[in-house]
Structures are given as C-alpha cells and as structure tokens.
Amino acid sequence: MADEQTTQRKRTFRKFTYRGIDLEQLLDLSSEQFMELVHCRARRRFQRGLKRKPMGLIKKLRAAKKNAPAGEKPEVVKTHLRNMIIVPEMIGSVVGIYNGKTFNQVEIKPEMTGHYLGEFSITYKPVKHGRPGIGATHSSKFVPLK
C-alpha cells in the first residue's frame, strides 16, 4: 500500500492547441491570421466583415473583462447573437446566450474557439420518454384518470 502512494505521479494536463497553435500564440494572432485557421464558412463570414452587432458584442465583452477584478469571472454579457463565431479574444468571458426563452450563461473556454455561440445554448427541451399521455392513441381515451 505504501508503494502505491509513492509511485503515484503528478497528473499532467494536455496543453490546448487549436489546429496546431497553442493558446498563447492564438491570443496574439490578428483577425486575418485567425481567419486562415477556421473552417470555410467562418472564413467567408470574416472576409465579408464583422457587422455592427457582432462588433458591439466583442466591445461589451472587452469592457466586462477590463472591469472585472483580477482572478474573478467577468460580468455576464447577454446576447441574441447565436450565429456569432467564438474568437480567441472571447476566451474567459461569460456570455448569456438567448435560447428563445431564457439566457443561458456560458463561460467561453479555449475548446469552443471557432464554434458558434448557439451550439452551447440548446433551444429545445430534450424528450423524456415515459408513459404516453392522454390523446397519444385512440386506446388511451380509456385510461382511467387517477
């Protein structure tokens, strides 16, 4: 038993890379350099230019990060922009993504880079299969109501 405790090694965590580029370098990339890394649809979107609303979201996220105390999570920034592509600048921010009913709070992690915000805020309630309800079939009309 003593041998087991001494042989336990310190856990090493896998270093995050996005398409071969580690996180520190990813944060230093310009938007044109990052554009070359993402998939075709996102590349097209960036080439056509970020419009007013996505730029407004990025500005709000910058401000929330700047105003946050050191070591604390920044303030939640609510948005309806589910089609916004997550860029490295957004990492560490907390975004309230609208799902059609409520704002789901999502902390942006490095692994989310290049995905859409909407992928992290589900718009439907997953089905919980149980007993059929009233009106499911013709025979269910005769189920006693207890």
Short mmCIF file of C-alpha atoms in Angstrom, two decimals:
data_model
loop_
_atom_site.label_atom_id
_atom_site.label_comp_id
_atom_site.label_asym_id
_atom_site.label_seq_id
_atom_site.Cartn_x
_atom_site.Cartn_y
_atom_site.Cartn_z
CA MET A 1 0.00 0.00 0.00
CA ALA A 2 2.86 2.37 0.77
CA ASP A 3 4.37 1.52 -2.61
CA GLU A 4 1.17 2.62 -4.38
CA GLN A 5 1.26 6.06 -2.78
CA THR A 6 4.90 6.66 -3.65
CA THR A 7 4.50 5.52 -7.25
CA GLN A 8 1.59 7.90 -7.94
CA ARG A 9 2.85 10.59 -10.26
CA LYS A 10 1.65 14.14 -10.56
CA ARG A 11 -1.04 14.42 -13.23
CA THR A 12 -0.02 16.22 -16.37
CA PHE A 13 -2.68 18.04 -18.33
CA ARG A 14 -2.82 18.10 -22.10
CA LYS A 15 -1.85 21.50 -23.45
CA PHE A 16 -4.59 23.13 -25.53
CA THR A 17 -3.87 23.70 -29.19
CA TYR A 18 -6.19 24.91 -31.95
CA ARG A 19 -5.13 23.43 -35.29
CA GLY A 20 -1.53 23.16 -34.12
CA ILE A 21 -1.30 26.61 -32.47
CA ASP A 22 -1.16 26.83 -28.68
CA LEU A 23 -3.33 29.22 -26.66
CA GLU A 24 -0.75 31.97 -26.05
CA GLN A 25 0.05 32.25 -29.77
CA LEU A 26 -3.65 32.05 -30.63
CA LEU A 27 -4.41 35.10 -28.47
CA ASP A 28 -1.64 37.05 -30.25
CA LEU A 29 -2.95 36.33 -33.77
CA SER A 30 -4.51 39.09 -35.82
CA SER A 31 -8.03 38.58 -37.15
CA GLU A 32 -6.66 37.86 -40.65
CA GLN A 33 -4.28 35.18 -39.32
CA PHE A 34 -7.07 33.60 -37.25
CA MET A 35 -9.34 33.71 -40.29
CA GLU A 36 -6.92 31.38 -42.12
CA LEU A 37 -7.27 28.77 -39.34
CA VAL A 38 -11.05 28.48 -39.12
CA HIS A 39 -13.37 26.44 -41.35
CA CYS A 40 -14.61 27.69 -44.71
CA ARG A 41 -17.99 29.07 -43.58
CA ALA A 42 -16.40 31.08 -40.76
CA ARG A 43 -13.65 32.30 -43.10
CA ARG A 44 -16.28 33.59 -45.54
CA ARG A 45 -18.10 35.34 -42.70
CA PHE A 46 -14.93 37.10 -41.53
CA GLN A 47 -14.00 38.08 -45.10
CA ARG A 48 -17.36 39.77 -45.55
CA GLY A 49 -16.61 41.82 -42.44
CA LEU A 50 -17.96 41.84 -38.89
CA LYS A 51 -21.09 43.95 -38.85
CA ARG A 52 -22.25 46.33 -36.15
CA LYS A 53 -23.92 43.82 -33.81
CA PRO A 54 -21.04 41.28 -33.57
CA MET A 55 -18.55 44.13 -33.07
CA GLY A 56 -20.79 45.56 -30.35
CA LEU A 57 -20.77 42.20 -28.55
CA ILE A 58 -16.97 42.00 -28.72
CA LYS A 59 -16.69 45.56 -27.35
CA LYS A 60 -19.03 44.71 -24.45
CA LEU A 61 -17.01 41.56 -23.69
CA ARG A 62 -13.77 43.60 -23.68
CA ALA A 63 -15.30 46.13 -21.29
CA ALA A 64 -16.64 43.39 -18.97
CA LYS A 65 -13.19 41.74 -18.86
CA LYS A 66 -11.46 45.06 -18.19
CA ASN A 67 -13.84 45.97 -15.34
CA ALA A 68 -13.60 42.54 -13.66
CA PRO A 69 -11.35 42.29 -10.59
CA ALA A 70 -8.22 40.16 -11.03
CA GLY A 71 -8.89 36.44 -10.59
CA GLU A 72 -12.67 36.88 -10.87
CA LYS A 73 -15.02 35.98 -13.70
CA PRO A 74 -16.23 38.98 -15.71
CA GLU A 75 -19.83 40.22 -15.70
CA VAL A 76 -22.34 38.33 -17.86
CA VAL A 77 -22.96 39.90 -21.27
CA LYS A 78 -26.38 38.93 -22.66
CA THR A 79 -26.82 38.42 -26.38
CA HIS A 80 -29.21 37.11 -29.01
CA LEU A 81 -26.35 36.58 -31.48
CA ARG A 82 -26.40 32.78 -31.65
CA ASN A 83 -24.62 32.90 -35.01
CA MET A 84 -21.56 34.67 -33.59
CA ILE A 85 -18.34 32.70 -34.13
CA ILE A 86 -16.21 32.40 -31.00
CA VAL A 87 -12.85 34.11 -31.48
CA PRO A 88 -9.83 33.75 -29.15
CA GLU A 89 -10.42 37.23 -27.73
CA MET A 90 -13.67 35.98 -26.15
CA ILE A 91 -11.96 33.23 -24.10
CA GLY A 92 -12.62 33.64 -20.38
CA SER A 93 -15.74 35.78 -20.87
CA VAL A 94 -19.18 34.82 -19.60
CA VAL A 95 -21.96 35.18 -22.19
CA GLY A 96 -25.73 34.89 -21.67
CA ILE A 97 -26.90 33.23 -24.89
CA TYR A 98 -30.62 33.52 -25.67
CA ASN A 99 -32.31 30.21 -26.48
CA GLY A 100 -35.72 31.65 -27.34
CA LYS A 101 -36.94 31.73 -23.76
CA THR A 102 -34.08 32.44 -21.35
CA PHE A 103 -30.43 33.46 -21.39
CA ASN A 104 -28.13 30.50 -20.68
CA GLN A 105 -24.89 31.55 -19.04
CA VAL A 106 -21.88 30.05 -20.80
CA GLU A 107 -18.24 30.57 -19.87
CA ILE A 108 -16.17 30.67 -23.05
CA LYS A 109 -13.37 28.08 -22.92
CA PRO A 110 -10.46 27.66 -25.37
CA GLU A 111 -12.01 24.47 -26.81
CA MET A 112 -15.01 26.49 -28.03
CA THR A 113 -12.89 28.56 -30.44
CA GLY A 114 -14.29 28.52 -33.98
CA HIS A 115 -17.74 27.26 -32.93
CA TYR A 116 -20.96 29.27 -32.91
CA LEU A 117 -22.41 30.62 -29.63
CA GLY A 118 -25.72 28.89 -30.40
CA GLU A 119 -24.07 25.47 -30.17
CA PHE A 120 -23.72 25.93 -26.41
CA SER A 121 -27.30 27.02 -25.66
CA ILE A 122 -29.83 24.34 -26.55
CA THR A 123 -33.14 25.70 -27.88
CA TYR A 124 -35.35 22.73 -27.06
CA LYS A 125 -36.06 20.62 -24.02
CA PRO A 126 -34.84 17.06 -24.64
CA VAL A 127 -37.64 14.48 -24.68
CA LYS A 128 -38.07 12.42 -21.52
CA HIS A 129 -39.75 9.23 -22.71
CA GLY A 130 -42.24 7.93 -20.20
CA ARG A 131 -45.82 6.76 -20.25
CA PRO A 132 -47.95 8.08 -23.10
CA GLY A 133 -50.19 10.98 -22.19
CA ILE A 134 -53.89 11.47 -22.85
CA GLY A 135 -54.60 11.71 -26.55
CA ALA A 136 -51.47 9.82 -27.62
CA THR A 137 -53.53 7.00 -29.18
CA HIS A 138 -57.20 6.07 -29.53
CA SER A 139 -56.89 3.44 -26.82
CA SER A 140 -55.55 5.99 -24.34
CA LYS A 141 -59.04 7.53 -24.16
CA PHE A 142 -59.99 4.64 -21.89
CA VAL A 143 -57.09 5.02 -19.43
CA PRO A 144 -58.58 5.79 -16.01
CA LEU A 145 -57.66 9.21 -14.66
CA LYS A 146 -56.22 8.65 -11.17
#
